[in-house]
Short mmCIF file of C-alpha atoms and ligand atoms in Angstrom, two decimals:
data_model
loop_
_atom_site.label_atom_id
_atom_site.label_comp_id
_atom_site.label_asym_id
_atom_site.label_seq_id
_atom_site.Cartn_x
_atom_site.Cartn_y
_atom_site.Cartn_z
CA MET A 26 93.41 122.48 91.63
CA LYS A 27 92.78 121.71 88.01
CA LYS A 28 89.44 120.71 86.48
CA LEU A 29 87.93 120.10 89.89
CA GLY A 30 84.70 121.72 88.91
CA SER A 31 84.27 119.06 86.25
CA LEU A 32 84.87 116.16 88.63
CA LYS A 33 81.69 114.35 89.39
CA GLU A 34 80.52 110.79 89.48
CA SER A 35 79.97 109.50 86.00
CA PRO A 36 76.43 108.69 84.87
CA PHE A 37 77.93 105.85 82.79
CA ASN A 38 78.93 103.85 85.82
CA PRO A 39 76.28 104.19 88.45
CA ALA A 40 77.65 102.97 91.74
CA SER A 41 76.09 99.84 93.11
CA ALA A 42 72.65 100.22 94.62
CA MET A 43 74.36 98.75 97.68
CA ASP A 44 75.97 102.14 98.29
CA TYR A 45 72.52 103.63 98.82
CA LEU A 46 70.59 100.85 100.58
CA PRO A 47 68.15 102.06 103.23
CA GLU A 48 69.75 101.45 106.61
CA ALA A 49 67.29 98.81 107.84
CA GLU A 50 67.79 96.81 104.68
CA LEU A 51 71.58 97.05 104.95
CA ARG A 52 71.51 95.85 108.57
CA ARG A 53 69.30 92.91 107.59
CA LEU A 54 71.68 91.97 104.81
CA GLN A 55 74.65 92.26 107.15
CA LEU A 56 73.05 90.02 109.75
CA GLY A 57 72.38 87.22 107.27
CA ARG A 58 75.92 87.46 105.93
CA LEU A 59 77.43 87.63 109.40
CA GLN A 60 75.62 84.48 110.44
CA GLU A 61 76.86 82.69 107.33
CA SER A 62 80.46 83.89 107.84
CA VAL A 63 80.51 82.75 111.46
CA ARG A 64 79.06 79.38 110.46
CA ARG A 65 81.66 79.00 107.75
CA ALA A 66 84.58 79.96 109.98
CA TYR A 67 83.29 77.82 112.85
CA HIS A 68 82.79 74.67 110.81
CA ASP A 69 85.33 74.93 107.99
CA GLN A 70 88.39 76.81 109.26
CA ARG A 71 91.20 74.28 108.82
CA CYS A 72 92.87 74.99 112.15
CA GLY A 73 89.56 75.01 114.03
CA GLN A 74 90.62 78.10 115.96
CA LEU A 75 87.26 79.88 116.00
CA LYS A 76 85.43 76.69 116.92
CA SER A 77 87.65 76.00 119.91
CA ARG A 78 87.45 79.62 121.06
CA MET A 79 83.69 79.71 120.73
CA ASP A 80 83.34 76.30 122.40
CA GLU A 81 85.40 77.64 125.29
CA ILE A 82 82.91 80.44 125.94
CA GLY A 83 79.95 78.15 125.29
CA MET A 84 78.86 79.88 122.09
CA THR A 85 77.66 78.35 118.84
CA PRO A 86 77.04 80.05 115.46
CA GLY A 87 73.31 79.78 116.21
CA ASP A 88 73.80 82.25 119.08
CA VAL A 89 74.42 85.07 116.62
CA LYS A 90 70.83 86.28 116.37
CA THR A 91 71.35 90.02 116.04
CA LEU A 92 74.17 92.26 114.84
CA GLU A 93 74.84 93.22 118.47
CA ASP A 94 75.70 89.58 119.20
CA ILE A 95 78.94 90.13 117.28
CA ARG A 96 80.28 91.72 120.48
CA ARG A 97 80.32 88.32 122.17
CA LEU A 98 82.52 86.72 119.51
CA PRO A 99 86.27 86.39 120.13
CA PHE A 100 88.74 88.69 118.34
CA MET A 101 91.33 87.63 115.77
CA THR A 102 94.79 89.21 115.53
CA LYS A 103 97.88 89.10 113.31
CA THR A 104 99.36 86.62 115.77
CA ASP A 105 96.59 84.18 114.86
CA LEU A 106 97.72 84.38 111.25
CA ARG A 107 101.30 83.78 112.32
CA ASP A 108 100.38 80.84 114.52
CA THR A 109 98.39 79.13 111.79
CA TYR A 110 100.89 79.90 109.00
CA PRO A 111 100.43 79.45 106.12
CA TYR A 112 96.93 78.12 105.45
CA GLY A 113 95.40 77.32 108.85
CA LEU A 114 92.71 79.99 108.67
CA PHE A 115 91.51 78.90 105.24
CA ALA A 116 87.97 77.56 105.17
CA LEU A 117 87.97 76.04 101.67
CA PRO A 118 89.88 73.14 100.12
CA ASP A 119 93.00 74.10 98.12
CA ARG A 120 91.34 73.64 94.74
CA GLU A 121 88.81 76.36 95.54
CA VAL A 122 91.47 78.84 96.57
CA VAL A 123 92.36 80.65 93.36
CA ARG A 124 94.74 83.38 94.59
CA ILE A 125 97.25 83.87 97.37
CA HIS A 126 98.67 87.18 98.59
CA ALA A 127 100.97 87.86 101.51
CA SER A 128 102.02 90.72 103.72
CA SER A 129 104.60 91.22 106.46
CA GLY A 130 104.25 89.31 109.66
CA THR A 131 106.03 90.35 112.79
CA THR A 132 109.02 88.05 112.26
CA GLY A 133 110.74 86.34 109.34
CA LYS A 134 107.59 84.81 107.85
CA PRO A 135 104.85 86.71 106.08
CA ILE A 136 101.16 86.36 106.78
CA VAL A 137 99.34 84.57 103.99
CA VAL A 138 95.84 85.28 102.71
CA GLY A 139 93.72 83.29 100.26
CA TYR A 140 90.80 84.08 97.94
CA SER A 141 88.09 82.05 96.27
CA ARG A 142 86.79 83.08 92.84
CA ASN A 143 83.92 84.87 94.57
CA ASP A 144 86.29 86.60 97.02
CA LEU A 145 88.13 88.10 94.05
CA ASP A 146 84.83 89.29 92.59
CA VAL A 147 83.85 90.91 95.88
CA TRP A 148 87.21 92.61 96.23
CA THR A 149 87.05 93.85 92.63
CA ASP A 150 83.51 95.14 93.14
CA ALA A 151 84.50 97.08 96.29
CA MET A 152 87.42 98.67 94.47
CA ARG A 153 85.26 99.47 91.44
CA ARG A 154 82.63 101.17 93.61
CA GLY A 155 85.38 103.03 95.44
CA MET A 156 86.82 104.31 92.19
CA ILE A 157 83.37 105.58 91.18
CA ALA A 158 83.19 107.38 94.53
CA CYS A 159 86.54 108.99 93.64
CA GLY A 160 85.00 110.37 90.45
CA LEU A 161 86.44 107.78 88.05
CA SER A 162 84.55 106.21 85.15
CA GLU A 163 85.03 104.12 82.05
CA ASN A 164 86.41 107.24 80.41
CA ASP A 165 89.47 107.22 82.61
CA VAL A 166 92.97 106.01 81.91
CA ILE A 167 94.19 104.58 85.19
CA GLN A 168 97.90 104.12 85.81
CA VAL A 169 98.40 101.53 88.53
CA SER A 170 101.72 102.30 90.16
CA TYR A 171 101.17 100.20 93.28
CA GLY A 172 103.44 97.17 93.28
CA TYR A 173 102.09 94.05 91.57
CA GLY A 174 102.89 90.79 93.33
CA LEU A 175 102.24 89.42 96.77
CA PHE A 176 101.30 92.96 97.82
CA THR A 177 97.58 93.50 97.18
CA GLY A 178 97.86 97.10 95.92
CA GLY A 179 98.65 96.49 92.25
CA LEU A 180 96.22 93.71 91.42
CA GLY A 181 93.47 95.20 93.63
CA ALA A 182 93.51 98.54 91.80
CA HIS A 183 94.01 96.78 88.47
CA TYR A 184 90.92 94.60 88.62
CA GLY A 185 88.82 97.41 90.13
CA GLY A 186 89.80 99.67 87.24
CA GLU A 187 89.07 97.03 84.62
CA ALA A 188 85.67 96.24 86.16
CA LEU A 189 84.91 99.94 85.95
CA GLY A 190 85.54 99.73 82.23
CA ALA A 191 88.44 102.17 82.40
CA THR A 192 91.70 101.74 80.51
CA VAL A 193 94.23 100.30 82.94
CA ILE A 194 97.99 100.76 82.58
CA PRO A 195 99.81 98.31 84.86
CA THR A 196 103.09 100.18 85.36
CA SER A 197 103.60 98.73 88.87
CA GLY A 198 105.94 100.65 91.18
CA GLY A 199 109.43 101.96 90.45
CA ASN A 200 111.21 103.30 87.37
CA THR A 201 110.00 106.81 88.06
CA GLU A 202 111.26 108.27 84.83
CA ARG A 203 109.05 105.83 82.94
CA GLN A 204 106.10 106.64 85.22
CA VAL A 205 106.38 110.30 84.25
CA MET A 206 106.74 109.39 80.58
CA VAL A 207 103.60 107.22 80.76
CA ILE A 208 101.61 109.99 82.48
CA GLN A 209 102.62 112.37 79.73
CA ASP A 210 102.45 110.17 76.65
CA PHE A 211 99.66 107.69 77.45
CA GLY A 212 97.21 110.32 78.64
CA THR A 213 96.88 109.00 82.19
CA THR A 214 93.93 110.64 83.94
CA ALA A 215 94.17 108.84 87.29
CA ILE A 216 97.07 107.33 89.18
CA CYS A 217 96.96 104.75 91.97
CA CYS A 218 100.03 104.56 94.23
CA THR A 219 101.19 105.37 97.73
CA PRO A 220 101.03 109.10 98.51
CA SER A 221 104.77 109.14 99.23
CA TYR A 222 105.52 107.59 95.86
CA PHE A 223 103.36 110.19 94.16
CA ALA A 224 105.30 112.89 96.04
CA HIS A 225 108.44 111.36 94.57
CA ILE A 226 106.90 111.29 91.09
CA THR A 227 106.07 115.01 91.37
CA GLU A 228 109.65 115.82 92.31
CA LYS A 229 111.07 113.76 89.47
CA ALA A 230 108.60 115.29 87.03
CA ALA A 231 109.85 118.73 88.06
CA ASP A 232 113.45 117.56 87.53
CA TYR A 233 112.58 116.42 84.01
CA GLY A 234 110.86 119.72 83.31
CA VAL A 235 107.38 118.13 83.14
CA ASP A 236 104.52 120.23 84.50
CA LEU A 237 101.96 117.69 85.74
CA LYS A 238 99.29 120.38 85.72
CA LYS A 239 99.58 120.45 81.96
CA THR A 240 98.94 116.71 81.62
CA ARG A 241 95.53 114.99 81.66
CA LEU A 242 96.13 113.68 85.20
CA ARG A 243 93.23 114.74 87.43
CA VAL A 244 92.77 112.15 90.20
CA GLY A 245 95.09 110.25 92.56
CA VAL A 246 93.88 107.23 94.52
CA PHE A 247 96.40 107.08 97.33
CA GLY A 248 96.72 104.73 100.29
CA ALA A 249 98.58 101.83 101.88
CA GLU A 250 100.20 104.20 104.38
CA PRO A 251 99.17 107.09 106.62
CA TRP A 252 99.24 110.55 105.07
CA SER A 253 98.05 113.87 106.39
CA ASP A 254 95.66 116.48 105.05
CA ALA A 255 98.64 118.83 104.68
CA MET A 256 100.27 116.25 102.40
CA ARG A 257 97.01 115.97 100.45
CA ARG A 258 96.81 119.71 99.85
CA HIS A 259 100.47 119.81 98.86
CA LEU A 260 100.05 116.99 96.31
CA GLU A 261 96.89 118.57 94.94
CA GLU A 262 98.50 121.96 94.57
CA ILE A 263 101.68 120.88 92.84
CA SER A 264 100.04 118.49 90.41
CA GLY A 265 96.54 119.88 89.94
CA ILE A 266 94.84 116.62 90.87
CA GLN A 267 92.20 115.64 93.39
CA ALA A 268 93.95 113.32 95.87
CA GLN A 269 91.63 110.62 97.25
CA ASP A 270 92.28 108.30 100.19
CA VAL A 271 91.89 104.51 99.83
CA TYR A 272 92.16 102.17 102.79
CA GLY A 273 92.50 98.43 102.99
CA LEU A 274 94.53 95.56 104.36
CA SER A 275 95.52 92.16 103.05
CA GLU A 276 93.87 90.27 105.88
CA ILE A 277 90.46 91.64 104.87
CA SER A 278 91.04 91.59 101.08
CA GLY A 279 93.34 94.45 100.06
CA PRO A 280 92.71 98.01 98.89
CA GLY A 281 89.02 98.86 98.67
CA VAL A 282 87.79 98.24 102.19
CA ALA A 283 86.98 101.97 102.40
CA LEU A 284 87.43 104.94 100.06
CA GLU A 285 86.66 108.62 100.07
CA CYS A 286 83.94 110.08 97.90
CA LEU A 287 84.55 113.42 96.27
CA ARG A 288 83.52 115.24 99.46
CA GLN A 289 86.73 114.00 101.10
CA ASP A 290 84.94 113.82 104.42
CA GLY A 291 85.81 110.35 105.69
CA LEU A 292 86.14 107.02 103.91
CA HIS A 293 82.98 105.05 103.09
CA ILE A 294 83.27 101.45 104.25
CA PHE A 295 81.69 98.93 101.91
CA GLU A 296 79.47 97.70 104.70
CA ASP A 297 77.71 95.07 102.65
CA TYR A 298 81.09 93.27 102.53
CA PHE A 299 82.90 94.44 105.68
CA TYR A 300 81.40 94.99 109.14
CA PRO A 301 83.26 97.67 111.10
CA GLU A 302 83.49 98.18 114.86
CA ILE A 303 85.62 100.60 116.82
CA ILE A 304 86.82 99.30 120.17
CA ASP A 305 88.38 100.96 123.19
CA LEU A 306 92.05 99.99 123.41
CA GLU A 307 91.84 99.25 127.14
CA THR A 308 88.44 97.67 127.64
CA LEU A 309 88.17 96.21 124.10
CA GLU A 310 84.48 97.20 124.23
CA PRO A 311 82.88 98.94 121.22
CA VAL A 312 82.76 102.75 121.54
CA PRO A 313 80.05 105.11 120.21
CA ASP A 314 80.35 106.82 116.82
CA GLY A 315 82.75 109.74 116.86
CA VAL A 316 84.97 108.21 119.54
CA GLU A 317 88.44 107.09 118.51
CA GLY A 318 89.62 103.53 118.99
CA GLU A 319 90.91 100.51 117.12
CA LEU A 320 89.15 99.47 113.95
CA VAL A 321 87.91 95.87 114.06
CA ILE A 322 86.58 94.34 110.85
CA THR A 323 84.52 91.24 110.18
CA THR A 324 84.34 90.02 106.58
CA LEU A 325 80.75 89.35 105.53
CA CYS A 326 81.33 87.54 102.22
CA LYS A 327 84.81 86.06 102.42
CA GLU A 328 84.80 82.35 101.62
CA ALA A 329 88.46 81.27 101.48
CA MET A 330 89.46 82.99 104.70
CA PRO A 331 86.60 84.49 106.70
CA MET A 332 87.89 86.94 109.26
CA ILE A 333 85.78 87.41 112.35
CA ARG A 334 86.40 90.53 114.45
CA TYR A 335 89.90 91.08 113.10
CA ARG A 336 91.82 93.69 115.11
CA THR A 337 93.44 95.88 112.46
CA ARG A 338 95.54 97.94 114.93
CA ASP A 339 94.53 100.99 112.92
CA ILE A 340 93.25 103.88 115.00
CA THR A 341 90.20 105.77 113.74
CA SER A 342 86.57 106.54 114.53
CA LEU A 343 83.25 105.94 112.82
CA LEU A 344 81.94 109.33 111.74
CA PRO A 345 78.47 110.16 113.02
CA GLY A 346 75.77 111.15 110.55
CA ARG A 347 75.25 110.67 106.86
CA CYS A 348 77.54 111.88 104.11
CA GLY A 349 76.25 114.63 101.84
CA CYS A 350 76.95 112.42 98.79
CA GLY A 351 73.86 110.34 99.60
CA ARG A 352 75.60 107.04 100.26
CA THR A 353 74.19 105.27 103.28
CA LEU A 354 77.54 103.53 103.88
CA ARG A 355 79.13 104.66 107.12
CA ARG A 356 82.46 106.45 107.05
CA ILE A 357 85.67 106.07 109.00
CA ASN A 358 88.00 108.93 109.72
CA ARG A 359 91.34 108.96 107.92
CA ILE A 360 93.86 106.73 109.61
CA GLY A 361 96.84 108.55 111.05
CA ARG A 362 98.39 105.96 113.32
CA ARG A 363 98.42 102.39 114.56
CA SER A 364 98.40 100.93 118.02
CA ASP A 365 101.40 98.68 117.35
CA ASP A 366 104.95 99.33 116.19
CA MET A 367 104.44 98.52 112.51
CA MET A 368 106.25 100.98 110.22
CA ILE A 369 105.10 101.54 106.67
CA ILE A 370 108.08 102.21 104.41
CA ARG A 371 107.25 103.01 100.78
CA GLY A 372 103.97 101.26 101.33
CA VAL A 373 105.65 98.12 102.67
CA ASN A 374 104.83 97.03 106.19
CA VAL A 375 107.90 96.50 108.35
CA PHE A 376 108.07 95.52 112.00
CA PRO A 377 111.14 96.29 114.15
CA SER A 378 111.04 92.62 115.13
CA GLN A 379 111.73 91.69 111.49
CA ILE A 380 114.88 93.83 111.55
CA GLU A 381 115.88 92.09 114.76
CA THR A 382 115.35 88.69 113.12
CA ALA A 383 117.51 89.82 110.20
CA LEU A 384 120.30 91.00 112.52
CA LEU A 385 120.19 87.78 114.53
CA ARG A 386 121.19 85.89 111.42
CA ILE A 387 124.57 87.65 111.31
CA LYS A 388 127.34 86.77 113.71
CA GLY A 389 129.37 89.39 115.55
CA LEU A 390 126.62 91.98 116.10
CA SER A 391 125.30 93.25 119.37
CA LEU A 392 121.55 93.49 119.45
CA ASN A 393 121.62 97.18 120.15
CA TYR A 394 120.26 98.74 117.00
CA GLN A 395 118.35 101.74 115.75
CA ILE A 396 116.10 102.24 112.76
CA VAL A 397 116.13 105.75 111.33
CA LEU A 398 113.48 106.69 108.79
CA THR A 399 113.89 109.75 106.60
CA ARG A 400 112.42 110.97 103.36
CA GLU A 401 114.63 112.01 100.46
CA ALA A 402 113.12 113.45 97.29
CA GLY A 403 109.75 112.19 98.47
CA LEU A 404 110.98 108.61 98.98
CA ASP A 405 111.24 106.85 102.32
CA GLN A 406 114.73 105.77 103.33
CA MET A 407 115.56 103.32 106.08
CA GLU A 408 118.90 103.33 107.84
CA VAL A 409 119.72 100.56 110.28
CA LYS A 410 122.48 101.36 112.73
CA VAL A 411 123.85 98.41 114.57
CA GLU A 412 126.72 98.00 116.97
CA MET A 413 129.33 95.40 116.36
CA THR A 414 130.88 93.47 119.18
CA PRO A 415 134.51 94.12 120.17
CA ASP A 416 135.42 90.78 118.52
CA LEU A 417 134.38 92.03 115.15
CA LEU A 418 136.12 95.33 115.64
CA GLY A 419 139.52 93.65 115.51
CA ASP A 420 138.90 92.57 111.92
CA ARG A 421 139.89 94.34 108.75
CA ILE A 422 137.81 97.09 107.12
CA MET A 423 137.09 94.75 104.24
CA GLU A 424 135.31 92.41 106.58
CA ILE A 425 133.21 95.20 108.00
CA GLU A 426 132.03 95.95 104.50
CA GLU A 427 131.16 92.32 104.07
CA VAL A 428 129.20 92.37 107.29
CA GLN A 429 127.34 95.46 106.10
CA LYS A 430 126.46 93.69 102.87
CA ALA A 431 125.35 90.58 104.70
CA ILE A 432 123.10 92.62 107.01
CA SER A 433 121.67 94.54 104.12
CA HIS A 434 120.95 91.31 102.27
CA SER A 435 119.37 89.73 105.33
CA ILE A 436 117.11 92.77 105.85
CA LEU A 437 116.17 92.80 102.17
CA SER A 438 115.29 89.13 102.15
CA ILE A 439 113.02 89.47 105.18
CA THR A 440 111.40 92.85 104.55
CA GLY A 441 111.85 93.45 100.83
CA ILE A 442 113.34 96.84 101.63
CA HIS A 443 116.87 98.07 100.84
CA ALA A 444 118.31 99.55 104.02
CA LYS A 445 121.40 101.63 104.43
CA VAL A 446 123.43 99.81 107.07
CA THR A 447 125.75 101.66 109.39
CA ILE A 448 128.02 99.70 111.68
CA ALA A 449 128.57 101.59 114.88
CA GLU A 450 131.40 101.23 117.40
CA PRO A 451 130.66 98.97 120.35
CA LYS A 452 128.49 100.71 122.96
CA SER A 453 128.13 103.88 120.89
CA LEU A 454 124.36 103.82 120.29
CA SER A 455 122.30 105.44 123.00
CA ARG A 456 120.71 103.12 125.50
CA SER A 457 117.39 103.86 127.05
CA GLU A 458 116.56 103.22 130.63
CA GLY A 459 113.06 102.05 130.06
CA LYS A 460 111.59 100.70 126.85
CA ALA A 461 114.23 100.66 124.15
CA LYS A 462 113.54 103.35 121.57
CA ARG A 463 114.47 101.66 118.34
CA VAL A 464 112.63 103.63 115.71
CA PHE A 465 113.41 107.27 114.90
CA ASP A 466 110.88 108.39 112.34
CA ARG A 467 112.12 111.68 110.90
CA ARG A 468 109.76 111.71 107.93
CA GLN A 469 107.37 114.63 107.81
CA LEU A 470 103.93 113.30 107.00
O1 DLL B 518 98.34 98.32 102.23
C1 DLL B 518 96.44 97.42 101.06
C2 DLL B 518 96.33 98.68 100.27
C3 DLL B 518 96.95 98.76 99.05
C4 DLL B 518 95.59 99.75 100.76
C5 DLL B 518 96.84 99.92 98.31
C6 DLL B 518 95.45 100.90 100.01
C7 DLL B 518 96.06 100.99 98.79
P1 DLL B 518 98.74 95.79 103.74
O2 DLL B 518 100.06 95.77 103.06
O3 DLL B 518 98.25 94.55 104.37
O4 DLL B 518 97.62 96.22 102.75
O5 DLL B 518 98.80 96.94 104.84
C8 DLL B 518 97.66 97.28 105.59
O6 DLL B 518 98.40 99.58 105.78
O7 DLL B 518 96.43 98.09 108.34
C9 DLL B 518 97.13 100.33 107.61
O8 DLL B 518 97.96 100.35 108.76
C10 DLL B 518 97.92 100.77 106.40
N1 DLL B 518 97.07 101.51 105.45
C11 DLL B 518 96.48 101.04 104.34
N2 DLL B 518 95.78 102.04 103.73
C12 DLL B 518 95.93 103.15 104.50
C13 DLL B 518 95.47 104.49 104.42
C14 DLL B 518 97.57 97.41 102.05
N3 DLL B 518 94.71 104.93 103.43
C15 DLL B 518 97.96 98.43 106.52
N4 DLL B 518 95.81 105.33 105.44
C16 DLL B 518 96.74 98.90 107.24
C17 DLL B 518 96.57 104.93 106.47
C18 DLL B 518 96.74 102.80 105.61
N5 DLL B 518 97.07 103.69 106.57
#
């Protein structure tokens, strides 16, 4: 790894004192903010969901007297976002909602999230502090190659980088040749993108004869999808960077919920903004530190859309003990899997049920389908194999091509992902005797 010895947190950008608050003080702060968030969601949520759920169990916001009382509050899930689509969970009037983002839902409609001015400041601050933890400072040139748009990656990293005082280059995703050119010519020192896209960039760079180790690039801030330690070491070795993990989700704000410090020993959660719990998947009861379960997050400062005990479906554990870096913020283990069937393809969340919705829009298909995920030159590829019905089989080849195009278009419009579509003969795809196995993930993490 290149220049690692020189990587340390910059004295120019001291991380927030919040990163180092004594534990008792942090817990006190969290309690006050939790009480306020519950009050806000209870009274102001447009759909009144939390209020009716709390009323049902005879609880009022005043019953939250200690942090432990959070355990008595009801959970929220992605289904709640779907059921209240688009703005039902907002707790502010429209004029105070200054930004909207969206992410995949389980069917044709996305889930929608909103931010107040203050929510954007909180999100930016979390990302800024996370970047400091990754060893970045105002001296860095940060290339943001996460997508800009409804996806939170691009703008989240962008504003975090600007707040840090760094130079931000908003390349967004795609056009890999230009990404390599920018790294080389603009003096990029840090890149933010999905780890799989960076793997693709390294391969393309090699094709163009560019040795990334000879550029100024020294840090990668990678997330939005699971990636292994083996992948980390590989990326670090071929490009000479330090590859840092960033975690987040749209429902809670976006990237910046938790990031690794330079010790790469778990991701620090910005606990002054986000309250983490790990619950047992069966009993739904919180588990002790060190035990794996589902991450549940409560937002402590969110105004436009407070989320109370949101079940992320991400599987991890809270690491016991303090980090050697001195931060008092607790850490979560890296996230390797989810408890639902969500796939993450080039950083985009895709549910098999979305593919099914896309197929249902086309006539003449059986609903026996398979999704095959592979990785070519570092980039995720999705192939959807679907059987036609005997009726369609009688038609001319030309029409089959049209059907393929129509399916591809339908999938693209619902998921935002280009899929290779293969039309299979009737009854040719394997059938399972129990749960249908639809997804064949042949990517090597
Ligand atoms: O992926 C936000 C983000 C952007 C995070 C850029 C990091 C960097 P969503 O599109 O809503 O938001 O997807 C959230 O992605 O619940 C996890 O399953 C997965 N995920 C995000 N970061 C990581 C990570 C953004 N570092 C979902 N490791 C989450 C593993 C991750 N999975």
